[in-house]
Amino acid sequence: MARTSRKIPVLILFCVSVTMGVVESGIGVNWGTLSNHRLSPETVVDLLKDNRISKVKLFDADPAALKALMGSGIEVMIGIPNEMLAPISSSSSSSDLWVSQNVSRYMVKGGANIKYVAVGNEPFLTSYSGQFQSYVMPALTNLQQSLTKANLAGSVKLVVPCNADAYEASLPSQGTFRPELTQIITQLVSFLNSNASPFVVNIYPFLSLYGNSDFPQDYAFFGGTAHPITDGPNVYDNAFDGNFDTLVSALTKLGYPQMPIVVGEVGWPTDGAVNANLSAARAFNQGLVYRVLSNKGSPLRPGVPPMDVYLFSLFDESAKSVLPGNFERHWGIFSFDGQAKYRLSLRNGLLLRNARRVEYLPSRWCVANPTRDLSLVANHFKLACSYADCTTLSYGGSCNDIGEKGNVSYAFNSYYQMQKQNPKSCEFDGLGMITFLDPSVGDCRFLVGVTNNESIGSSLNCKGIMLLVILFWGYFFQGYLF
């Protein structure tokens, strides 16, 4: 999934090379960190272990997260940003250095259980106009050689995330990759097959419903539909199976009908849009989990469910781009503070357990001063929401109907909590005031920040900055540096 912007896809593809063999299928999670309120990595890892979540996917190679995951036994996928593909594809020394800094250093006795490396993130997205496409295979080649040098090629496999519009189809049986991608996708799939590796696909029925007013709502879930899709002898009663089998057909047309498939991202948001709510999210995710664990499979692969499924996502991410929609910040099965949003069982009927030892800021909030004229509040409101998250105020959001003063108070408080309750952050030229009475209304929750967190940029330490500088200098001046 693109971390800064995203089109509204029926599904997003990931092409992945992973270790095959006897691997227990399971439910994993995506751990995104684009948030104004981040729990410490140690708290997050404890949360994963408490909920018996044994697989996690990161979108970078965050040193703090990897350090916290060391010794946990949790399988990890780390990522390489698209912007780093050019230097890695052009310099084996850059590739060696990246593997040394982000893989080898953690793959020690009692270390992190890194299984996959995502080489780029949706590099074939149409909106990128092919700017990353030529780097993918050379980067794969260099990284594979680097892993071999480090004696890690047998345990760590490479991932190449594919874009949401990588294939086209009107019916699952007609699934094919886009003509202009056929050559490179064929190369990728051959690479996967040569490593006995699965293909990873991201399926988002919510986005199909959100982007198409004619999309049958019941078709997005797993309880059956009044609008099934008939495709030859197969009948589809849910979008998940339809999307999954479209990929099966596309792979079959390339000559790989039996290639194992992993669902890298799938989920349902809880706020920020119509149909994005707690009850819908619970219905979808619980239905998905039950279906996967039942081993029912799909019409084209009966009895053969995905090898693994990674829910998107672990937490809400209040700093994500809202270009695709305000719901982008509300995919978490847990809220920012590690509290389960709804009753969800990932295995054996065990419900989600909340994060332990979460330390909150004092119980106080910043709200609009009721004694002041708010006619000049617009600029302050815009300023607060430009830094903090106000997406719940949008149409369909949980705070959509709390009135003008309520909206102002919500914006002021969101900014105030993001600033760790600094009194000056509640001034707003006298229009704000601090209160000790919780202003939450119904389902509209006015948050209180946490103290056991880390800032968004804290994980990019000096070593990480130096590594990035070295890689790019190596790319442009490799004749001198390497």
mmCIF file with all atom_site columns, C-alpha atoms in Angstrom, residues 165-364:
data_model
loop_
_atom_site.group_PDB
_atom_site.id
_atom_site.type_symbol
_atom_site.label_atom_id
_atom_site.label_alt_id
_atom_site.label_comp_id
_atom_site.label_asym_id
_atom_site.label_entity_id
_atom_site.label_seq_id
_atom_site.pdbx_PDB_ins_code
_atom_site.Cartn_x
_atom_site.Cartn_y
_atom_site.Cartn_z
_atom_site.occupancy
_atom_site.B_iso_or_equiv
_atom_site.pdbx_formal_charge
_atom_site.auth_seq_id
_atom_site.auth_comp_id
_atom_site.auth_asym_id
_atom_site.auth_atom_id
_atom_site.pdbx_PDB_model_num
ATOM 1   C CA . ASP A 1 165 ? -4.073  -1.441  -11.239 1.00 0.00 ? 165 ASP A CA 1
ATOM 2   C CA . ALA A 1 166 ? -1.569  -4.142  -12.246 1.00 0.00 ? 166 ALA A CA 1
ATOM 3   C CA . TYR A 1 167 ? -4.271  -6.257  -13.884 1.00 0.00 ? 167 TYR A CA 1
ATOM 4   C CA . GLU A 1 168 ? -7.580  -5.884  -15.641 1.00 0.00 ? 168 GLU A CA 1
ATOM 5   C CA . ALA A 1 169 ? -10.760 -7.957  -15.633 1.00 0.00 ? 169 ALA A CA 1
ATOM 6   C CA . SER A 1 170 ? -14.533 -7.759  -15.786 1.00 0.00 ? 170 SER A CA 1
ATOM 7   C CA . LEU A 1 171 ? -14.909 -11.332 -14.478 1.00 0.00 ? 171 LEU A CA 1
ATOM 8   C CA . PRO A 1 172 ? -12.476 -13.357 -12.339 1.00 0.00 ? 172 PRO A CA 1
ATOM 9   C CA . SER A 1 173 ? -11.801 -15.846 -15.140 1.00 0.00 ? 173 SER A CA 1
ATOM 10  C CA . GLN A 1 174 ? -10.714 -12.991 -17.419 1.00 0.00 ? 174 GLN A CA 1
ATOM 11  C CA . GLY A 1 175 ? -7.995  -11.698 -15.102 1.00 0.00 ? 175 GLY A CA 1
ATOM 12  C CA . THR A 1 176 ? -4.825  -10.557 -16.932 1.00 0.00 ? 176 THR A CA 1
ATOM 13  C CA . PHE A 1 177 ? -1.982  -8.232  -16.055 1.00 0.00 ? 177 PHE A CA 1
ATOM 14  C CA . ARG A 1 178 ? -1.883  -4.888  -17.834 1.00 0.00 ? 178 ARG A CA 1
ATOM 15  C CA . PRO A 1 179 ? -0.316  -5.314  -21.297 1.00 0.00 ? 179 PRO A CA 1
ATOM 16  C CA . GLU A 1 180 ? 2.483   -2.825  -20.635 1.00 0.00 ? 180 GLU A CA 1
ATOM 17  C CA . LEU A 1 181 ? 3.429   -4.738  -17.467 1.00 0.00 ? 181 LEU A CA 1
ATOM 18  C CA . THR A 1 182 ? 3.308   -8.218  -18.957 1.00 0.00 ? 182 THR A CA 1
ATOM 19  C CA . GLN A 1 183 ? 7.046   -8.471  -19.586 1.00 0.00 ? 183 GLN A CA 1
ATOM 20  C CA . ILE A 1 184 ? 8.241   -7.304  -16.186 1.00 0.00 ? 184 ILE A CA 1
ATOM 21  C CA . ILE A 1 185 ? 5.501   -9.153  -14.287 1.00 0.00 ? 185 ILE A CA 1
ATOM 22  C CA . THR A 1 186 ? 6.487   -12.306 -16.163 1.00 0.00 ? 186 THR A CA 1
ATOM 23  C CA . GLN A 1 187 ? 10.078  -11.774 -15.016 1.00 0.00 ? 187 GLN A CA 1
ATOM 24  C CA . LEU A 1 188 ? 8.931   -11.270 -11.455 1.00 0.00 ? 188 LEU A CA 1
ATOM 25  C CA . VAL A 1 189 ? 6.696   -14.312 -11.399 1.00 0.00 ? 189 VAL A CA 1
ATOM 26  C CA . SER A 1 190 ? 9.523   -16.389 -12.863 1.00 0.00 ? 190 SER A CA 1
ATOM 27  C CA . PHE A 1 191 ? 11.732  -15.106 -10.048 1.00 0.00 ? 191 PHE A CA 1
ATOM 28  C CA . LEU A 1 192 ? 9.104   -16.105 -7.512  1.00 0.00 ? 192 LEU A CA 1
ATOM 29  C CA . ASN A 1 193 ? 8.663   -19.542 -9.002  1.00 0.00 ? 193 ASN A CA 1
ATOM 30  C CA . SER A 1 194 ? 12.410  -20.194 -9.118  1.00 0.00 ? 194 SER A CA 1
ATOM 31  C CA . ASN A 1 195 ? 12.514  -19.528 -5.387  1.00 0.00 ? 195 ASN A CA 1
ATOM 32  C CA . ALA A 1 196 ? 9.390   -21.616 -4.647  1.00 0.00 ? 196 ALA A CA 1
ATOM 33  C CA . SER A 1 197 ? 7.768   -18.421 -3.437  1.00 0.00 ? 197 SER A CA 1
ATOM 34  C CA . PRO A 1 198 ? 4.146   -17.238 -3.125  1.00 0.00 ? 198 PRO A CA 1
ATOM 35  C CA . PHE A 1 199 ? 2.552   -14.221 -4.718  1.00 0.00 ? 199 PHE A CA 1
ATOM 36  C CA . VAL A 1 200 ? 1.146   -11.710 -2.247  1.00 0.00 ? 200 VAL A CA 1
ATOM 37  C CA . VAL A 1 201 ? -2.023  -9.775  -3.039  1.00 0.00 ? 201 VAL A CA 1
ATOM 38  C CA . ASN A 1 202 ? -3.834  -7.007  -1.143  1.00 0.00 ? 202 ASN A CA 1
ATOM 39  C CA . ILE A 1 203 ? -7.634  -7.097  -1.352  1.00 0.00 ? 203 ILE A CA 1
ATOM 40  C CA . TYR A 1 204 ? -9.809  -4.136  -0.337  1.00 0.00 ? 204 TYR A CA 1
ATOM 41  C CA . PRO A 1 205 ? -13.559 -4.675  -0.823  1.00 0.00 ? 205 PRO A CA 1
ATOM 42  C CA . PHE A 1 206 ? -14.181 -1.457  1.126   1.00 0.00 ? 206 PHE A CA 1
ATOM 43  C CA . LEU A 1 207 ? -12.453 0.556   -1.590  1.00 0.00 ? 207 LEU A CA 1
ATOM 44  C CA . SER A 1 208 ? -14.629 -1.059  -4.228  1.00 0.00 ? 208 SER A CA 1
ATOM 45  C CA . LEU A 1 209 ? -17.712 -0.052  -2.240  1.00 0.00 ? 209 LEU A CA 1
ATOM 46  C CA . TYR A 1 210 ? -16.354 3.443   -1.536  1.00 0.00 ? 210 TYR A CA 1
ATOM 47  C CA . GLY A 1 211 ? -15.445 4.143   -5.145  1.00 0.00 ? 211 GLY A CA 1
ATOM 48  C CA . ASN A 1 212 ? -18.568 2.792   -6.853  1.00 0.00 ? 212 ASN A CA 1
ATOM 49  C CA . SER A 1 213 ? -22.087 3.847   -5.885  1.00 0.00 ? 213 SER A CA 1
ATOM 50  C CA . ASP A 1 214 ? -23.495 0.852   -7.783  1.00 0.00 ? 214 ASP A CA 1
ATOM 51  C CA . PHE A 1 215 ? -21.390 -1.685  -5.884  1.00 0.00 ? 215 PHE A CA 1
ATOM 52  C CA . PRO A 1 216 ? -23.710 -4.000  -3.881  1.00 0.00 ? 216 PRO A CA 1
ATOM 53  C CA . GLN A 1 217 ? -22.969 -3.414  -0.198  1.00 0.00 ? 217 GLN A CA 1
ATOM 54  C CA . ASP A 1 218 ? -23.659 -7.006  0.846   1.00 0.00 ? 218 ASP A CA 1
ATOM 55  C CA . TYR A 1 219 ? -21.192 -8.256  -1.790  1.00 0.00 ? 219 TYR A CA 1
ATOM 56  C CA . ALA A 1 220 ? -18.379 -6.620  0.211   1.00 0.00 ? 220 ALA A CA 1
ATOM 57  C CA . PHE A 1 221 ? -18.985 -8.925  3.189   1.00 0.00 ? 221 PHE A CA 1
ATOM 58  C CA . PHE A 1 222 ? -19.100 -12.671 3.801   1.00 0.00 ? 222 PHE A CA 1
ATOM 59  C CA . GLY A 1 223 ? -22.733 -13.248 4.689   1.00 0.00 ? 223 GLY A CA 1
ATOM 60  C CA . GLY A 1 224 ? -23.993 -13.889 1.187   1.00 0.00 ? 224 GLY A CA 1
ATOM 61  C CA . THR A 1 225 ? -25.444 -11.431 -1.329  1.00 0.00 ? 225 THR A CA 1
ATOM 62  C CA . ALA A 1 226 ? -28.579 -10.779 -3.311  1.00 0.00 ? 226 ALA A CA 1
ATOM 63  C CA . HIS A 1 227 ? -26.322 -9.873  -6.250  1.00 0.00 ? 227 HIS A CA 1
ATOM 64  C CA . PRO A 1 228 ? -23.991 -12.829 -6.861  1.00 0.00 ? 228 PRO A CA 1
ATOM 65  C CA . ILE A 1 229 ? -21.655 -12.839 -9.862  1.00 0.00 ? 229 ILE A CA 1
ATOM 66  C CA . THR A 1 230 ? -21.865 -15.846 -12.156 1.00 0.00 ? 230 THR A CA 1
ATOM 67  C CA . ASP A 1 231 ? -18.680 -16.645 -14.038 1.00 0.00 ? 231 ASP A CA 1
ATOM 68  C CA . GLY A 1 232 ? -19.127 -19.846 -16.026 1.00 0.00 ? 232 GLY A CA 1
ATOM 69  C CA . PRO A 1 233 ? -19.618 -22.687 -13.527 1.00 0.00 ? 233 PRO A CA 1
ATOM 70  C CA . ASN A 1 234 ? -18.514 -20.505 -10.590 1.00 0.00 ? 234 ASN A CA 1
ATOM 71  C CA . VAL A 1 235 ? -20.709 -18.247 -8.500  1.00 0.00 ? 235 VAL A CA 1
ATOM 72  C CA . TYR A 1 236 ? -19.183 -15.464 -6.384  1.00 0.00 ? 236 TYR A CA 1
ATOM 73  C CA . ASP A 1 237 ? -21.065 -14.158 -3.356  1.00 0.00 ? 237 ASP A CA 1
ATOM 74  C CA . ASN A 1 238 ? -18.312 -11.867 -2.005  1.00 0.00 ? 238 ASN A CA 1
ATOM 75  C CA . ALA A 1 239 ? -15.738 -9.451  -3.401  1.00 0.00 ? 239 ALA A CA 1
ATOM 76  C CA . PHE A 1 240 ? -12.824 -11.086 -1.605  1.00 0.00 ? 240 PHE A CA 1
ATOM 77  C CA . ASP A 1 241 ? -13.172 -14.335 -3.533  1.00 0.00 ? 241 ASP A CA 1
ATOM 78  C CA . GLY A 1 242 ? -13.744 -12.451 -6.783  1.00 0.00 ? 242 GLY A CA 1
ATOM 79  C CA . ASN A 1 243 ? -10.566 -10.437 -6.369  1.00 0.00 ? 243 ASN A CA 1
ATOM 80  C CA . PHE A 1 244 ? -8.580  -13.445 -5.238  1.00 0.00 ? 244 PHE A CA 1
ATOM 81  C CA . ASP A 1 245 ? -9.605  -15.564 -8.211  1.00 0.00 ? 245 ASP A CA 1
ATOM 82  C CA . THR A 1 246 ? -8.901  -12.725 -10.637 1.00 0.00 ? 246 THR A CA 1
ATOM 83  C CA . LEU A 1 247 ? -5.278  -12.971 -9.536  1.00 0.00 ? 247 LEU A CA 1
ATOM 84  C CA . VAL A 1 248 ? -5.411  -16.750 -9.861  1.00 0.00 ? 248 VAL A CA 1
ATOM 85  C CA . SER A 1 249 ? -6.556  -16.327 -13.470 1.00 0.00 ? 249 SER A CA 1
ATOM 86  C CA . ALA A 1 250 ? -3.846  -13.766 -14.251 1.00 0.00 ? 250 ALA A CA 1
ATOM 87  C CA . LEU A 1 251 ? -1.156  -16.065 -12.858 1.00 0.00 ? 251 LEU A CA 1
ATOM 88  C CA . THR A 1 252 ? -2.616  -19.007 -14.749 1.00 0.00 ? 252 THR A CA 1
ATOM 89  C CA . LYS A 1 253 ? -2.374  -17.113 -18.042 1.00 0.00 ? 253 LYS A CA 1
ATOM 90  C CA . LEU A 1 254 ? 1.346   -16.625 -17.336 1.00 0.00 ? 254 LEU A CA 1
ATOM 91  C CA . GLY A 1 255 ? 1.736   -20.363 -16.812 1.00 0.00 ? 255 GLY A CA 1
ATOM 92  C CA . TYR A 1 256 ? 1.676   -20.506 -13.000 1.00 0.00 ? 256 TYR A CA 1
ATOM 93  C CA . PRO A 1 257 ? -1.778  -21.841 -12.033 1.00 0.00 ? 257 PRO A CA 1
ATOM 94  C CA . GLN A 1 258 ? -0.638  -23.392 -8.751  1.00 0.00 ? 258 GLN A CA 1
ATOM 95  C CA . MET A 1 259 ? 1.460   -20.542 -7.397  1.00 0.00 ? 259 MET A CA 1
ATOM 96  C CA . PRO A 1 260 ? 0.701   -20.100 -3.667  1.00 0.00 ? 260 PRO A CA 1
ATOM 97  C CA . ILE A 1 261 ? -0.875  -16.776 -2.697  1.00 0.00 ? 261 ILE A CA 1
ATOM 98  C CA . VAL A 1 262 ? -0.574  -14.718 0.474   1.00 0.00 ? 262 VAL A CA 1
ATOM 99  C CA . VAL A 1 263 ? -2.936  -11.828 1.241   1.00 0.00 ? 263 VAL A CA 1
ATOM 100 C CA . GLY A 1 264 ? -0.595  -9.049  2.328   1.00 0.00 ? 264 GLY A CA 1
ATOM 101 C CA . GLU A 1 265 ? -3.239  -6.463  3.222   1.00 0.00 ? 265 GLU A CA 1
ATOM 102 C CA . VAL A 1 266 ? -6.965  -6.682  3.831   1.00 0.00 ? 266 VAL A CA 1
ATOM 103 C CA . GLY A 1 267 ? -9.233  -4.824  6.225   1.00 0.00 ? 267 GLY A CA 1
ATOM 104 C CA . TRP A 1 268 ? -12.017 -2.317  6.835   1.00 0.00 ? 268 TRP A CA 1
ATOM 105 C CA . PRO A 1 269 ? -11.802 1.240   8.252   1.00 0.00 ? 269 PRO A CA 1
ATOM 106 C CA . THR A 1 270 ? -13.876 2.401   11.201  1.00 0.00 ? 270 THR A CA 1
ATOM 107 C CA . ASP A 1 271 ? -14.250 6.137   10.581  1.00 0.00 ? 271 ASP A CA 1
ATOM 108 C CA . GLY A 1 272 ? -13.952 8.993   8.104   1.00 0.00 ? 272 GLY A CA 1
ATOM 109 C CA . ALA A 1 273 ? -16.531 7.901   5.503   1.00 0.00 ? 273 ALA A CA 1
ATOM 110 C CA . VAL A 1 274 ? -19.966 6.413   5.003   1.00 0.00 ? 274 VAL A CA 1
ATOM 111 C CA . ASN A 1 275 ? -19.800 2.639   5.594   1.00 0.00 ? 275 ASN A CA 1
ATOM 112 C CA . ALA A 1 276 ? -16.601 3.100   7.601   1.00 0.00 ? 276 ALA A CA 1
ATOM 113 C CA . ASN A 1 277 ? -17.771 2.256   11.109  1.00 0.00 ? 277 ASN A CA 1
ATOM 114 C CA . LEU A 1 278 ? -17.155 -0.164  13.968  1.00 0.00 ? 278 LEU A CA 1
ATOM 115 C CA . SER A 1 279 ? -19.961 -2.585  13.177  1.00 0.00 ? 279 SER A CA 1
ATOM 116 C CA . ALA A 1 280 ? -19.022 -2.890  9.505   1.00 0.00 ? 280 ALA A CA 1
ATOM 117 C CA . ALA A 1 281 ? -15.330 -3.332  10.336  1.00 0.00 ? 281 ALA A CA 1
ATOM 118 C CA . ARG A 1 282 ? -16.081 -6.036  12.865  1.00 0.00 ? 282 ARG A CA 1
ATOM 119 C CA . ALA A 1 283 ? -18.429 -7.840  10.466  1.00 0.00 ? 283 ALA A CA 1
ATOM 120 C CA . PHE A 1 284 ? -15.885 -7.805  7.663   1.00 0.00 ? 284 PHE A CA 1
ATOM 121 C CA . ASN A 1 285 ? -12.766 -8.717  9.637   1.00 0.00 ? 285 ASN A CA 1
ATOM 122 C CA . GLN A 1 286 ? -14.444 -11.411 11.706  1.00 0.00 ? 286 GLN A CA 1
ATOM 123 C CA . GLY A 1 287 ? -16.072 -12.879 8.619   1.00 0.00 ? 287 GLY A CA 1
ATOM 124 C CA . LEU A 1 288 ? -12.704 -12.859 6.881   1.00 0.00 ? 288 LEU A CA 1
ATOM 125 C CA . VAL A 1 289 ? -10.913 -14.576 9.756   1.00 0.00 ? 289 VAL A CA 1
ATOM 126 C CA . TYR A 1 290 ? -13.557 -17.278 10.072  1.00 0.00 ? 290 TYR A CA 1
ATOM 127 C CA . ARG A 1 291 ? -13.523 -17.874 6.325   1.00 0.00 ? 291 ARG A CA 1
ATOM 128 C CA . VAL A 1 292 ? -9.730  -18.156 6.088   1.00 0.00 ? 292 VAL A CA 1
ATOM 129 C CA . LEU A 1 293 ? -9.432  -20.428 9.106   1.00 0.00 ? 293 LEU A CA 1
ATOM 130 C CA . SER A 1 294 ? -12.242 -22.666 7.773   1.00 0.00 ? 294 SER A CA 1
ATOM 131 C CA . ASN A 1 295 ? -10.004 -23.630 4.820   1.00 0.00 ? 295 ASN A CA 1
ATOM 132 C CA . LYS A 1 296 ? -12.936 -23.212 2.439   1.00 0.00 ? 296 LYS A CA 1
ATOM 133 C CA . GLY A 1 297 ? -10.851 -21.562 -0.277  1.00 0.00 ? 297 GLY A CA 1
ATOM 134 C CA . SER A 1 298 ? -12.305 -19.875 -3.367  1.00 0.00 ? 298 SER A CA 1
ATOM 135 C CA . PRO A 1 299 ? -14.180 -21.174 -6.452  1.00 0.00 ? 299 PRO A CA 1
ATOM 136 C CA . LEU A 1 300 ? -10.947 -21.517 -8.457  1.00 0.00 ? 300 LEU A CA 1
ATOM 137 C CA . ARG A 1 301 ? -9.055  -22.920 -5.465  1.00 0.00 ? 301 ARG A CA 1
ATOM 138 C CA . PRO A 1 302 ? -11.554 -24.870 -3.352  1.00 0.00 ? 302 PRO A CA 1
ATOM 139 C CA . GLY A 1 303 ? -10.095 -26.074 -0.095  1.00 0.00 ? 303 GLY A CA 1
ATOM 140 C CA . VAL A 1 304 ? -6.933  -24.017 -0.635  1.00 0.00 ? 304 VAL A CA 1
ATOM 141 C CA . PRO A 1 305 ? -7.110  -20.745 1.362   1.00 0.00 ? 305 PRO A CA 1
ATOM 142 C CA . PRO A 1 306 ? -4.368  -18.110 1.209   1.00 0.00 ? 306 PRO A CA 1
ATOM 143 C CA . MET A 1 307 ? -1.173  -19.255 2.915   1.00 0.00 ? 307 MET A CA 1
ATOM 144 C CA . ASP A 1 308 ? -1.348  -16.285 5.270   1.00 0.00 ? 308 ASP A CA 1
ATOM 145 C CA . VAL A 1 309 ? -3.480  -13.169 5.664   1.00 0.00 ? 309 VAL A CA 1
ATOM 146 C CA . TYR A 1 310 ? -2.199  -9.856  7.053   1.00 0.00 ? 310 TYR A CA 1
ATOM 147 C CA . LEU A 1 311 ? -4.912  -7.563  8.402   1.00 0.00 ? 311 LEU A CA 1
ATOM 148 C CA . PHE A 1 312 ? -4.593  -3.900  7.587   1.00 0.00 ? 312 PHE A CA 1
ATOM 149 C CA . SER A 1 313 ? -3.884  -2.572  10.028  1.00 0.00 ? 313 SER A CA 1
ATOM 150 C CA . LEU A 1 314 ? -2.730  -2.837  13.612  1.00 0.00 ? 314 LEU A CA 1
ATOM 151 C CA . PHE A 1 315 ? -3.283  0.836   14.552  1.00 0.00 ? 315 PHE A CA 1
ATOM 152 C CA . ASP A 1 316 ? -4.927  3.960   13.197  1.00 0.00 ? 316 ASP A CA 1
ATOM 153 C CA . GLU A 1 317 ? -2.391  6.264   11.519  1.00 0.00 ? 317 GLU A CA 1
ATOM 154 C CA . SER A 1 318 ? -3.294  9.909   12.106  1.00 0.00 ? 318 SER A CA 1
ATOM 155 C CA . ALA A 1 319 ? -0.519  11.285  9.875   1.00 0.00 ? 319 ALA A CA 1
ATOM 156 C CA . LYS A 1 320 ? -1.372  9.360   6.693   1.00 0.00 ? 320 LYS A CA 1
ATOM 157 C CA . SER A 1 321 ? -2.352  11.230  3.562   1.00 0.00 ? 321 SER A CA 1
ATOM 158 C CA . VAL A 1 322 ? -6.107  11.696  3.180   1.00 0.00 ? 322 VAL A CA 1
ATOM 159 C CA . LEU A 1 323 ? -5.906  12.173  -0.584  1.00 0.00 ? 323 LEU A CA 1
ATOM 160 C CA . PRO A 1 324 ? -7.722  8.860   -1.212  1.00 0.00 ? 324 PRO A CA 1
ATOM 161 C CA . GLY A 1 325 ? -10.250 9.646   1.543   1.00 0.00 ? 325 GLY A CA 1
ATOM 162 C CA . ASN A 1 326 ? -10.486 10.534  5.230   1.00 0.00 ? 326 ASN A CA 1
ATOM 163 C CA . PHE A 1 327 ? -10.923 6.853   6.082   1.00 0.00 ? 327 PHE A CA 1
ATOM 164 C CA . GLU A 1 328 ? -7.201  6.328   5.369   1.00 0.00 ? 328 GLU A CA 1
ATOM 165 C CA . ARG A 1 329 ? -6.382  7.214   8.978   1.00 0.00 ? 329 ARG A CA 1
ATOM 166 C CA . HIS A 1 330 ? -8.788  4.699   10.529  1.00 0.00 ? 330 HIS A CA 1
ATOM 167 C CA . TRP A 1 331 ? -7.921  1.163   9.393   1.00 0.00 ? 331 TRP A CA 1
ATOM 168 C CA . GLY A 1 332 ? -6.662  -0.046  12.770  1.00 0.00 ? 332 GLY A CA 1
ATOM 169 C CA . ILE A 1 333 ? -8.159  -2.928  14.720  1.00 0.00 ? 333 ILE A CA 1
ATOM 170 C CA . PHE A 1 334 ? -6.691  -1.026  17.678  1.00 0.00 ? 334 PHE A CA 1
ATOM 171 C CA . SER A 1 335 ? -6.907  2.702   18.319  1.00 0.00 ? 335 SER A CA 1
ATOM 172 C CA . PHE A 1 336 ? -3.701  4.724   18.586  1.00 0.00 ? 336 PHE A CA 1
ATOM 173 C CA . ASP A 1 337 ? -3.365  3.840   22.275  1.00 0.00 ? 337 ASP A CA 1
ATOM 174 C CA . GLY A 1 338 ? -3.562  0.089   21.757  1.00 0.00 ? 338 GLY A CA 1
ATOM 175 C CA . GLN A 1 339 ? -7.185  -0.326  22.845  1.00 0.00 ? 339 GLN A CA 1
ATOM 176 C CA . ALA A 1 340 ? -9.278  -2.788  20.836  1.00 0.00 ? 340 ALA A CA 1
ATOM 177 C CA . LYS A 1 341 ? -11.959 -0.956  18.875  1.00 0.00 ? 341 LYS A CA 1
ATOM 178 C CA . TYR A 1 342 ? -14.388 -3.870  18.769  1.00 0.00 ? 342 TYR A CA 1
ATOM 179 C CA . ARG A 1 343 ? -14.752 -7.529  19.699  1.00 0.00 ? 343 ARG A CA 1
ATOM 180 C CA . LEU A 1 344 ? -12.606 -9.538  17.298  1.00 0.00 ? 344 LEU A CA 1
ATOM 181 C CA . SER A 1 345 ? -11.285 -13.066 17.569  1.00 0.00 ? 345 SER A CA 1
ATOM 182 C CA . LEU A 1 346 ? -8.189  -13.952 15.562  1.00 0.00 ? 346 LEU A CA 1
ATOM 183 C CA . ARG A 1 347 ? -8.005  -17.553 16.783  1.00 0.00 ? 347 ARG A CA 1
ATOM 184 C CA . ASN A 1 348 ? -9.807  -20.092 18.967  1.00 0.00 ? 348 ASN A CA 1
ATOM 185 C CA . GLY A 1 349 ? -12.467 -17.607 20.068  1.00 0.00 ? 349 GLY A CA 1
ATOM 186 C CA . LEU A 1 350 ? -9.920  -15.485 21.968  1.00 0.00 ? 350 LEU A CA 1
ATOM 187 C CA . LEU A 1 351 ? -10.896 -11.820 21.787  1.00 0.00 ? 351 LEU A CA 1
ATOM 188 C CA . LEU A 1 352 ? -8.411  -9.010  21.240  1.00 0.00 ? 352 LEU A CA 1
ATOM 189 C CA . ARG A 1 353 ? -6.574  -7.915  24.374  1.00 0.00 ? 353 ARG A CA 1
ATOM 190 C CA . ASN A 1 354 ? -5.703  -4.280  24.994  1.00 0.00 ? 354 ASN A CA 1
ATOM 191 C CA . ALA A 1 355 ? -2.167  -2.973  25.276  1.00 0.00 ? 355 ALA A CA 1
ATOM 192 C CA . ARG A 1 356 ? -0.769  -3.109  28.798  1.00 0.00 ? 356 ARG A CA 1
ATOM 193 C CA . ARG A 1 357 ? 0.885   -0.364  30.833  1.00 0.00 ? 357 ARG A CA 1
ATOM 194 C CA . VAL A 1 358 ? -0.179  2.458   28.515  1.00 0.00 ? 358 VAL A CA 1
ATOM 195 C CA . GLU A 1 359 ? 0.634   5.775   30.182  1.00 0.00 ? 359 GLU A CA 1
ATOM 196 C CA . TYR A 1 360 ? -1.650  8.672   29.330  1.00 0.00 ? 360 TYR A CA 1
ATOM 197 C CA . LEU A 1 361 ? -1.221  12.398  29.641  1.00 0.00 ? 361 LEU A CA 1
ATOM 198 C CA . PRO A 1 362 ? -3.369  14.009  32.387  1.00 0.00 ? 362 PRO A CA 1
ATOM 199 C CA . SER A 1 363 ? -7.149  13.936  31.893  1.00 0.00 ? 363 SER A CA 1
ATOM 200 C CA . ARG A 1 364 ? -7.585  17.390  30.482  1.00 0.00 ? 364 ARG A CA 1
#
